[in-house]
Amino acid sequence: MDFTDIHEIKKHVRVYVTVFVALLALTMITVAIAQLHLSVPAAVAVAIFIATIKGSLVAGYFMHLVSEKKVIYAALILTVVFFAALMWLPIFSQSDTIVYKNVP
Amino acid sequence: MEIPYVVTARPETGIFNAKAGIWLFLASEVMLFGALFTTYILLRIGAPTWPHGELDVALATVNTAVLITSSITMVMAWASCLTKDFKKFRLYLGLTILLGATFMVIKYFEYSHHFHIGDIPSKNTFYAIYFTLTGLHGLHVLGGMIVNSYFWGPGSKMWKSEPVRFTNRIEVAGLYWHFVDLVWIFLFPTLYLL
Amino acid sequence: MKTNQPNHAVETVAAPHVGVVHVHEELPFWRRYIFSTDHKVIGLQYGFTALLFLLFGYIMMMMMRWQLAYPDTEFPKYYFVLPIAAIGAIIILMSGIKPSINTLIGILLLGLAALINYIASGEERMPDGIMLPEFYNQLGAMHGTIMVFLGIVPLAVGAFGNYVLPLQIGAPDMAFPKINMASYWAYFVGGVIMLVSFFVPGGAANSGWTSYPPLADIATTGQTLWLFGMVFLITSSLLGSINFIVTVLQLRAKGLTFFRLPFFVWAQFVTAFLLLLAFPPLEAAAVLQLMDRLAGTSFYLPSGLIVSGQVLPNTGGGSPLLWQHLFWFLAHPEVYVLILPGMGIVAEVIANNARKPLWGYKSMVYSLIFLGFMSFIVWAHHMFLTGMGTAISAFFQTTTMIISIPSVIILSCLFISLYGGSIRFNSPMLFALGFLPMFGIGGLTGLPLGLATSDIHLHDTYYVIGHFHYVVAPGTIFALFAGIYYWFPKVTGRTLNETLGKIHFWGSFVCMNFIFFPMLIQGLAGVSRRLSDGGQQYSHAQGVFQLNEVMSVAAWVMAIFQIFFIINLFISIKKGKKASENHWEATTLEWAAAPTPPIAHGNFGIVPEVHRGPYEYSLPGNAKDYSPQNELVKE
């Protein structure tokens, strides 16, 4: 991304505004879906899906991750991997516990 | 001897020092909030019932809009630095700070309402995690407001002496601010809607 | 950072390899030595503070060892207090009338003696000099906390990393000097909070350095201070690690590619990532425990918990295992934070004193990266006895066995590097060589703990204590001593006394094994850790109980050998033999391109340019047996 060219920057500003509108719209959508009272797994899936889209928009355009350097991608990929480990391994170990069946 | 790559990017990495620094900081923040989200999940899995609909969705929706708006004003402040329009920069950064303050005020009303009717952290694990997550997020908003106020006020002197370096600083402050917004985007459905 | 040094000075005074520049710093005293932003001063601040904490942690251990060897007999506290006070007084007297850094250290030692004198008395701690079990628990918890978080990590990362890393990569300073300063002061505040906790009602934290809830949730006020202290220490590590990573990424000298980095820099680089990504979950965990303690929440408290016959008023619904997950998510990588910088130092010293390139440098680097990565996904091997199912246990057991492979590769490479070398047996080298078998024992004794089945017997016994102390005490601490002996000439321009150094090494080496090997035997016999009487009440401990006295005597004798080190340090600062510019005839930039001792700001007279790998020793056809990294390669 070239940040010295004024036209280029103006183009970017238009992108920012589009993203902003999209974020507001998605917020409304997620609130509206919450009013439908879906079953819990479905509601979680939809809400997390929408939040992920919103988060990607913020990270991708406002934090201009779409055109970032390799070093930053590398650091973030590492973080995401460890984040996944931190989130899923405790959940797995919580769901896989020894149950004493024959205790009177 | 000056420290190199404070203003310009190192050719191999393509970034200046502070940008590498802030992204690493945000990486650690991901792990911080990640641990708290893990806590949320484990508590919720372990709970026989989970309160639903006790929080004020309307206020939180307004707050989401406020933070998203503050994100675009932040990015506009940076874009104004790039187009060398200092007046516009101050306007947009000032708006960002005000929107941050608005968020905090709304949050204050929410909190005081909860405290008033006895929804305190020790009531159950839901309120415990709600107050911890939003409280920590609130502290991050406050921290961002302090940094932005510095760049709006005394810190903006650098615009005259080293405009490129100042633009870098605004970019870095912006990255942090957007991250705080991003955390809220996940907090909002997890706490208020689900 | 701006210096007042005119540019032309660099060109005129600079010598071919080592630029000698006299910088006349105009900074006032407090900016130069107290709130300094210079990485070398910050490194020394870290170093001295950490050494003092190590000493304090050591003394707490000696108090505990008295109780274990001679349970419920009067503790002869003046044998411990007076020598420290005497050393402090001598250092003050030696430093003369003009106040200097030595005076300050002397005063701090006197303060330490007073602190020991205070905690080794009092009705609520040691009535009539006899240690109460409650106080034993405080000592146990604080010994661990102080040694790990306030002693070794700040010394290995804060001191050596700060001082050596920018010099080794040819950087003028760390990337963010002010953040570097903030990092030291956050550490300092954290340390002060930990010390203050001894003075609150109920004393310091007493739930072990691991602070497992529900016990820690209902412990005395000291635990709250422990948590606040940890928040500061975590912040400090976080700021430091960001600084290290950015410095390595951005400030390497021209030509210093990643595979020309000294192994020490690699070790610090990987360590910084561990600190950056593993510490935040503990920060979150600490916040949650603070909420439990201060706001009455139940993150870690299950429903219907009964304490002293009373049901706790908390609502419950939380999980004690949550803390263990978050804690060990940090604390296992933390183990590697303790060992990797030590490995880095040992690699430097061995390559330098074997006068040979490191054998398998690249495989060592890849092992290091793999080690760092794997260290994030082995943590639950600390939790085999928490009722985890077999599937998840098998997962963590497998990752734990896998992580031992890169450690073995690094250790083997270091051993093979010795083969065929013309080894110089000086004090840094002795400590580095001592590290190898000691870390080997530490590592191998870890395998039975990583296997879920054998861990059932060994969990929470003295075997665990023996295992991790072999890694950290004769492992990392020997490496740190090697580093101190190796870089002392760089810092001061003088060398440490060799004879005193050798006495220090051999004494410590023998004592270390007498302290820690019996622990493995006791552990195999099934003696539990954290017993304030060393297992005297248990029949299964009777056969090995006498070993307690052996270990305790060895610990006290080892303290005497540390006095040789302290004396050596303070005499050599003023009266040691002058060191030459490149005292050890090393190849890395901190010796080859920077003046000894280094200049105040900026580090290098001429910015060095790198043309070679880090360890080009004994190249065939060369007159001298070392080729500095900044030396041109002849066509």
GROMACS .gro file of C-alpha atoms in nm, chain C residues 276-614:
model
  339
  574LEU     CA    1   0.529  -1.264   2.550
  575LEU     CA    2   0.267  -1.528   2.481
  576ALA     CA    3   0.269  -1.742   2.796
  577PHE     CA    4   0.259  -1.476   3.065
  578PRO     CA    5  -0.072  -1.304   2.974
  579PRO     CA    6  -0.284  -1.609   3.069
  580LEU     CA    7  -0.126  -1.600   3.415
  581GLU     CA    8  -0.205  -1.230   3.432
  582ALA     CA    9  -0.565  -1.318   3.355
  583ALA     CA   10  -0.553  -1.596   3.612
  584ALA     CA   11  -0.412  -1.356   3.871
  585VAL     CA   12  -0.690  -1.107   3.799
  586LEU     CA   13  -0.947  -1.382   3.848
  587GLN     CA   14  -0.791  -1.488   4.177
  588LEU     CA   15  -0.788  -1.126   4.289
  589MET     CA   16  -1.159  -1.108   4.206
  590ASP     CA   17  -1.216  -1.422   4.410
  591ARG     CA   18  -1.029  -1.279   4.705
  592LEU     CA   19  -1.145  -0.919   4.690
  593ALA     CA   20  -1.485  -0.917   4.521
  594GLY     CA   21  -1.610  -1.249   4.655
  595THR     CA   22  -1.652  -1.419   4.318
  596SER     CA   23  -1.615  -1.795   4.273
  597PHE     CA   24  -1.399  -1.844   3.966
  598TYR     CA   25  -1.193  -2.112   4.137
  599LEU     CA   26  -1.434  -2.219   4.409
  600PRO     CA   27  -1.660  -2.520   4.354
  601SER     CA   28  -2.008  -2.524   4.505
  602GLY     CA   29  -2.051  -2.635   4.864
  603LEU     CA   30  -1.688  -2.597   4.966
  604ILE     CA   31  -1.640  -2.663   5.337
  605VAL     CA   32  -1.354  -2.490   5.517
  606SER     CA   33  -1.288  -2.569   5.886
  607GLY     CA   34  -1.634  -2.723   5.917
  608GLN     CA   35  -1.810  -2.419   5.768
  609VAL     CA   36  -1.962  -2.391   5.422
  610LEU     CA   37  -1.800  -2.098   5.242
  611PRO     CA   38  -2.043  -1.809   5.179
  612ASN     CA   39  -1.935  -1.788   4.812
  613THR     CA   40  -2.187  -1.907   4.558
  614GLY     CA   41  -1.948  -2.156   4.402
  615GLY     CA   42  -1.980  -2.285   4.049
  616GLY     CA   43  -1.616  -2.230   3.965
  617SER     CA   44  -1.337  -2.475   3.897
  618PRO     CA   45  -1.005  -2.509   4.083
  619LEU     CA   46  -0.867  -2.680   3.774
  620LEU     CA   47  -0.915  -2.360   3.575
  621TRP     CA   48  -0.633  -2.201   3.776
  622GLN     CA   49  -0.411  -2.501   3.717
  623HIS     CA   50  -0.465  -2.479   3.342
  624LEU     CA   51  -0.398  -2.106   3.325
  625PHE     CA   52  -0.109  -2.125   3.571
  626TRP     CA   53   0.071  -2.410   3.396
  627PHE     CA   54   0.007  -2.256   3.056
  628LEU     CA   55   0.254  -1.998   3.177
  629ALA     CA   56   0.461  -2.204   3.412
  630HIS     CA   57   0.564  -2.473   3.174
  631PRO     CA   58   0.702  -2.234   2.913
  632GLU     CA   59   0.850  -2.056   3.215
  633VAL     CA   60   1.065  -2.365   3.274
  634TYR     CA   61   1.215  -2.304   2.932
  635VAL     CA   62   1.247  -1.935   3.009
  636LEU     CA   63   1.466  -2.047   3.297
  637ILE     CA   64   1.682  -2.283   3.095
  638LEU     CA   65   1.714  -2.139   2.742
  639PRO     CA   66   1.917  -1.828   2.829
  640GLY     CA   67   2.141  -2.055   3.034
  641MET     CA   68   2.193  -2.280   2.732
  642GLY     CA   69   2.273  -1.969   2.530
  643ILE     CA   70   2.542  -1.860   2.774
  644VAL     CA   71   2.689  -2.209   2.791
  645ALA     CA   72   2.705  -2.230   2.412
  646GLU     CA   73   2.897  -1.901   2.396
  647VAL     CA   74   3.142  -2.004   2.666
  648ILE     CA   75   3.200  -2.353   2.526
  649ALA     CA   76   3.261  -2.237   2.170
  650ASN     CA   77   3.499  -1.972   2.297
  651ASN     CA   78   3.698  -2.195   2.529
  652ALA     CA   79   3.703  -2.508   2.315
  653ARG     CA   80   3.838  -2.282   2.037
  654LYS     CA   81   3.608  -2.459   1.795
  655PRO     CA   82   3.290  -2.371   1.611
  656LEU     CA   83   2.976  -2.506   1.777
  657TRP     CA   84   2.904  -2.849   1.636
  658GLY     CA   85   2.566  -2.847   1.461
  659TYR     CA   86   2.487  -2.480   1.510
  660LYS     CA   87   2.192  -2.493   1.273
  661SER     CA   88   2.038  -2.801   1.426
  662MET     CA   89   2.077  -2.634   1.765
  663VAL     CA   90   1.887  -2.331   1.640
  664TYR     CA   91   1.609  -2.541   1.488
  665SER     CA   92   1.589  -2.744   1.808
  666LEU     CA   93   1.561  -2.426   2.006
  667ILE     CA   94   1.271  -2.300   1.796
  668PHE     CA   95   1.097  -2.637   1.812
  669LEU     CA   96   1.154  -2.649   2.188
  670GLY     CA   97   0.999  -2.308   2.230
  671PHE     CA   98   0.699  -2.404   2.021
  672MET     CA   99   0.638  -2.736   2.194
  673SER     CA  100   0.672  -2.587   2.539
  674PHE     CA  101   0.326  -2.435   2.494
  675ILE     CA  102   0.147  -2.764   2.455
  676VAL     CA  103   0.289  -2.984   2.730
  677TRP     CA  104   0.157  -2.805   3.036
  678ALA     CA  105  -0.098  -3.055   3.162
  679HIS     CA  106   0.174  -3.309   3.247
  680HIS     CA  107   0.169  -3.121   3.576
  681MET     CA  108  -0.194  -3.224   3.613
  682PHE     CA  109  -0.198  -3.601   3.553
  683LEU     CA  110  -0.341  -3.653   3.900
  684THR     CA  111  -0.632  -3.413   3.862
  685GLY     CA  112  -0.861  -3.676   3.713
  686MET     CA  113  -0.787  -3.605   3.349
  687GLY     CA  114  -0.900  -3.884   3.119
  688THR     CA  115  -0.662  -4.121   2.947
  689ALA     CA  116  -0.700  -3.965   2.602
  690ILE     CA  117  -0.596  -3.618   2.705
  691SER     CA  118  -0.328  -3.760   2.936
  692ALA     CA  119  -0.187  -3.956   2.645
  693PHE     CA  120  -0.177  -3.638   2.440
  694PHE     CA  121   0.021  -3.444   2.698
  695GLN     CA  122   0.244  -3.743   2.770
  696THR     CA  123   0.328  -3.770   2.401
  697THR     CA  124   0.406  -3.401   2.360
  698THR     CA  125   0.621  -3.419   2.673
  699MET     CA  126   0.824  -3.708   2.535
  700ILE     CA  127   0.862  -3.522   2.205
  701ILE     CA  128   0.990  -3.208   2.373
  702SER     CA  129   1.278  -3.399   2.528
  703ILE     CA  130   1.421  -3.465   2.180
  704PRO     CA  131   1.530  -3.109   2.097
  705SER     CA  132   1.677  -3.069   2.448
  706VAL     CA  133   1.885  -3.379   2.391
  707ILE     CA  134   1.994  -3.250   2.050
  708ILE     CA  135   2.117  -2.923   2.200
  709LEU     CA  136   2.296  -3.097   2.484
  710SER     CA  137   2.455  -3.351   2.249
  711CYS     CA  138   2.574  -3.075   2.017
  712LEU     CA  139   2.737  -2.900   2.310
  713PHE     CA  140   2.910  -3.220   2.417
  714ILE     CA  141   3.029  -3.298   2.064
  715SER     CA  142   3.157  -2.941   2.032
  716LEU     CA  143   3.414  -3.028   2.296
  717TYR     CA  144   3.553  -3.317   2.095
  718GLY     CA  145   3.896  -3.237   1.958
  719GLY     CA  146   3.901  -2.887   2.100
  720SER     CA  147   4.200  -2.728   2.271
  721ILE     CA  148   4.000  -2.659   2.584
  722ARG     CA  149   4.094  -2.376   2.820
  723PHE     CA  150   3.980  -2.473   3.169
  724ASN     CA  151   3.916  -2.127   3.309
  725SER     CA  152   3.637  -2.050   3.556
  726PRO     CA  153   3.363  -1.964   3.304
  727MET     CA  154   3.444  -2.284   3.115
  728LEU     CA  155   3.434  -2.492   3.433
  729PHE     CA  156   3.087  -2.365   3.513
  730ALA     CA  157   2.976  -2.425   3.156
  731LEU     CA  158   3.116  -2.779   3.164
  732GLY     CA  159   2.951  -2.835   3.503
  733PHE     CA  160   2.621  -2.730   3.347
  734LEU     CA  161   2.627  -3.012   3.092
  735PRO     CA  162   2.603  -3.323   3.315
  736MET     CA  163   2.391  -3.144   3.576
  737PHE     CA  164   2.135  -3.035   3.318
  738GLY     CA  165   2.157  -3.386   3.178
  739ILE     CA  166   2.057  -3.536   3.513
  740GLY     CA  167   1.785  -3.274   3.550
  741GLY     CA  168   1.645  -3.349   3.209
  742LEU     CA  169   1.657  -3.727   3.232
  743THR     CA  170   1.493  -3.735   3.575
  744GLY     CA  171   1.210  -3.542   3.416
  745LEU     CA  172   1.110  -3.827   3.187
  746PRO     CA  173   0.946  -4.044   3.457
  747LEU     CA  174   0.746  -3.738   3.561
  748GLY     CA  175   0.625  -3.684   3.206
  749LEU     CA  176   0.484  -4.036   3.182
  750ALA     CA  177   0.138  -4.050   3.335
  751THR     CA  178   0.189  -4.392   3.492
  752SER     CA  179   0.514  -4.336   3.675
  753ASP     CA  180   0.398  -3.987   3.769
  754ILE     CA  181   0.127  -4.141   3.987
  755HIS     CA  182   0.398  -4.255   4.227
  756LEU     CA  183   0.634  -3.961   4.192
  757HIS     CA  184   0.388  -3.671   4.180
  758ASP     CA  185   0.437  -3.418   4.460
  759THR     CA  186   0.729  -3.607   4.614
  760TYR     CA  187   1.082  -3.487   4.675
  761TYR     CA  188   1.169  -3.651   4.342
  762VAL     CA  189   1.000  -3.357   4.169
  763ILE     CA  190   1.196  -3.112   4.381
  764GLY     CA  191   1.520  -3.292   4.302
  765HIS     CA  192   1.438  -3.299   3.930
  766PHE     CA  193   1.362  -2.934   3.878
  767HIS     CA  194   1.636  -2.814   4.107
  768TYR     CA  195   1.888  -3.016   3.904
  769VAL     CA  196   1.768  -2.824   3.600
  770VAL     CA  197   1.758  -2.484   3.763
  771ALA     CA  198   2.023  -2.481   4.036
  772PRO     CA  199   2.332  -2.663   3.907
  773GLY     CA  200   2.188  -2.614   3.559
  774THR     CA  201   2.079  -2.257   3.503
  775ILE     CA  202   2.259  -2.103   3.799
  776PHE     CA  203   2.588  -2.260   3.688
  777ALA     CA  204   2.525  -2.119   3.342
  778LEU     CA  205   2.460  -1.778   3.496
  779PHE     CA  206   2.783  -1.800   3.695
  780ALA     CA  207   2.962  -1.895   3.374
  781GLY     CA  208   2.811  -1.583   3.220
  782ILE     CA  209   2.918  -1.363   3.510
  783TYR     CA  210   3.278  -1.490   3.493
  784TYR     CA  211   3.277  -1.465   3.114
  785TRP     CA  212   3.137  -1.113   3.072
  786PHE     CA  213   3.277  -0.957   3.389
  787PRO     CA  214   3.587  -0.832   3.200
  788LYS     CA  215   3.356  -0.679   2.940
  789VAL     CA  216   3.159  -0.488   3.199
  790THR     CA  217   3.438  -0.372   3.426
  791GLY     CA  218   3.754  -0.393   3.218
  792ARG     CA  219   3.900  -0.621   3.485
  793THR     CA  220   3.900  -0.996   3.534
  794LEU     CA  221   3.772  -1.201   3.823
  795ASN     CA  222   4.034  -1.391   4.020
  796GLU     CA  223   4.083  -1.738   3.872
  797THR     CA  224   4.181  -1.915   4.195
  798LEU     CA  225   3.880  -1.788   4.388
  799GLY     CA  226   3.668  -1.874   4.084
  800LYS     CA  227   3.791  -2.233   4.083
  801ILE     CA  228   3.731  -2.274   4.457
  802HIS     CA  229   3.383  -2.135   4.401
  803PHE     CA  230   3.316  -2.380   4.119
  804TRP     CA  231   3.447  -2.701   4.275
  805GLY     CA  232   3.288  -2.625   4.611
  806SER     CA  233   2.950  -2.549   4.454
  807PHE     CA  234   2.970  -2.846   4.219
  808VAL     CA  235   3.027  -3.099   4.496
  809CYS     CA  236   2.773  -2.942   4.735
  810MET     CA  237   2.503  -2.915   4.469
  811ASN     CA  238   2.506  -3.291   4.423
  812PHE     CA  239   2.496  -3.356   4.793
  813ILE     CA  240   2.194  -3.127   4.820
  814PHE     CA  241   1.988  -3.251   4.529
  815PHE     CA  242   2.076  -3.614   4.468
  816PRO     CA  243   1.938  -3.733   4.807
  817MET     CA  244   1.611  -3.563   4.714
  818LEU     CA  245   1.569  -3.808   4.427
  819ILE     CA  246   1.622  -4.097   4.669
  820GLN     CA  247   1.376  -3.956   4.921
  821GLY     CA  248   1.123  -3.899   4.646
  822LEU     CA  249   1.149  -4.255   4.519
  823ALA     CA  250   1.082  -4.366   4.876
  824GLY     CA  251   0.764  -4.164   4.858
  825VAL     CA  252   0.840  -3.867   5.084
  826SER     CA  253   0.601  -3.583   5.000
  827ARG     CA  254   0.717  -3.230   4.931
  828ARG     CA  255   0.603  -2.935   5.144
  829LEU     CA  256   0.613  -3.124   5.475
  830SER     CA  257   0.737  -2.888   5.743
  831ASP     CA  258   0.908  -3.170   5.934
  832GLY     CA  259   1.067  -3.344   5.636
  833GLY     CA  260   0.850  -3.655   5.677
  834GLN     CA  261   0.949  -3.731   6.035
  835GLN     CA  262   0.596  -3.846   6.119
  836TYR     CA  263   0.569  -4.098   5.836
  837SER     CA  264   0.693  -4.453   5.867
  838HIS     CA  265   0.780  -4.480   5.498
  839ALA     CA  266   1.012  -4.182   5.537
  840GLN     CA  267   1.211  -4.321   5.827
  841GLY     CA  268   1.468  -4.501   5.612
  842VAL     CA  269   1.560  -4.186   5.423
  843PHE     CA  270   1.495  -3.924   5.689
  844GLN     CA  271   1.863  -3.901   5.787
  845LEU     CA  272   1.943  -3.774   5.438
  846ASN     CA  273   1.783  -3.445   5.538
  847GLU     CA  274   2.082  -3.365   5.755
  848VAL     CA  275   2.324  -3.445   5.473
  849MET     CA  276   2.138  -3.213   5.238
  850SER     CA  277   2.112  -2.934   5.491
  851VAL     CA  278   2.480  -2.944   5.583
  852ALA     CA  279   2.568  -2.943   5.214
  853ALA     CA  280   2.345  -2.638   5.165
  854TRP     CA  281   2.518  -2.447   5.442
  855VAL     CA  282   2.864  -2.546   5.323
  856MET     CA  283   2.771  -2.431   4.975
  857ALA     CA  284   2.683  -2.092   5.122
  858ILE     CA  285   3.043  -2.062   5.241
  859PHE     CA  286   3.164  -2.121   4.886
  860GLN     CA  287   2.933  -1.845   4.762
  861ILE     CA  288   3.116  -1.607   4.994
  862PHE     CA  289   3.428  -1.670   4.783
  863PHE     CA  290   3.228  -1.549   4.484
  864ILE     CA  291   3.098  -1.238   4.659
  865ILE     CA  292   3.447  -1.145   4.780
  866ASN     CA  293   3.588  -1.211   4.434
  867LEU     CA  294   3.324  -0.985   4.278
  868PHE     CA  295   3.392  -0.688   4.501
  869ILE     CA  296   3.770  -0.715   4.511
  870SER     CA  297   3.800  -0.763   4.136
  871ILE     CA  298   3.585  -0.462   4.050
  872LYS     CA  299   3.859  -0.242   4.194
  873LYS     CA  300   4.175  -0.448   4.205
  874GLY     CA  301   4.129  -0.724   3.945
  875LYS     CA  302   4.380  -0.781   3.667
  876LYS     CA  303   4.322  -0.545   3.374
  877ALA     CA  304   4.143  -0.714   3.089
  878SER     CA  305   4.244  -0.659   2.728
  879GLU     CA  306   3.997  -0.534   2.467
  880ASN     CA  307   3.906  -0.884   2.352
  881HIS     CA  308   3.990  -1.067   2.667
  882TRP     CA  309   3.887  -1.419   2.570
  883GLU     CA  310   3.986  -1.376   2.205
  884ALA     CA  311   3.623  -1.418   2.108
  885THR     CA  312   3.459  -1.381   1.769
  886THR     CA  313   3.125  -1.228   1.859
  887LEU     CA  314   3.064  -0.855   1.824
  888GLU     CA  315   3.046  -0.760   2.192
  889TRP     CA  316   3.418  -0.845   2.218
  890ALA     CA  317   3.535  -0.795   1.866
  891ALA     CA  318   3.384  -0.460   1.780
  892ALA     CA  319   3.293  -0.279   2.102
  893PRO     CA  320   3.543  -0.120   2.339
  894THR     CA  321   3.600  -0.278   2.682
  895PRO     CA  322   3.438  -0.155   2.901
  896PRO     CA  323   3.170  -0.031   2.661
  897ILE     CA  324   3.097   0.335   2.606
  898ALA     CA  325   2.801   0.496   2.779
  899HIS     CA  326   2.558   0.552   2.494
  900GLY     CA  327   2.576   0.413   2.147
  901ASN     CA  328   2.796   0.110   2.224
  902PHE     CA  329   3.009   0.115   1.911
  903GLY     CA  330   3.267   0.362   1.787
  904ILE     CA  331   3.214   0.246   1.433
  905VAL     CA  332   2.898   0.060   1.341
  906PRO     CA  333   3.025  -0.293   1.283
  907GLU     CA  334   2.955  -0.481   0.966
  908VAL     CA  335   2.933  -0.857   0.984
  909HIS     CA  336   3.098  -1.087   0.731
  910ARG     CA  337   3.108  -1.422   0.909
  911GLY     CA  338   2.926  -1.675   1.120
  912PRO     CA  339   2.936  -1.645   1.497
   0.00000   0.00000   0.00000
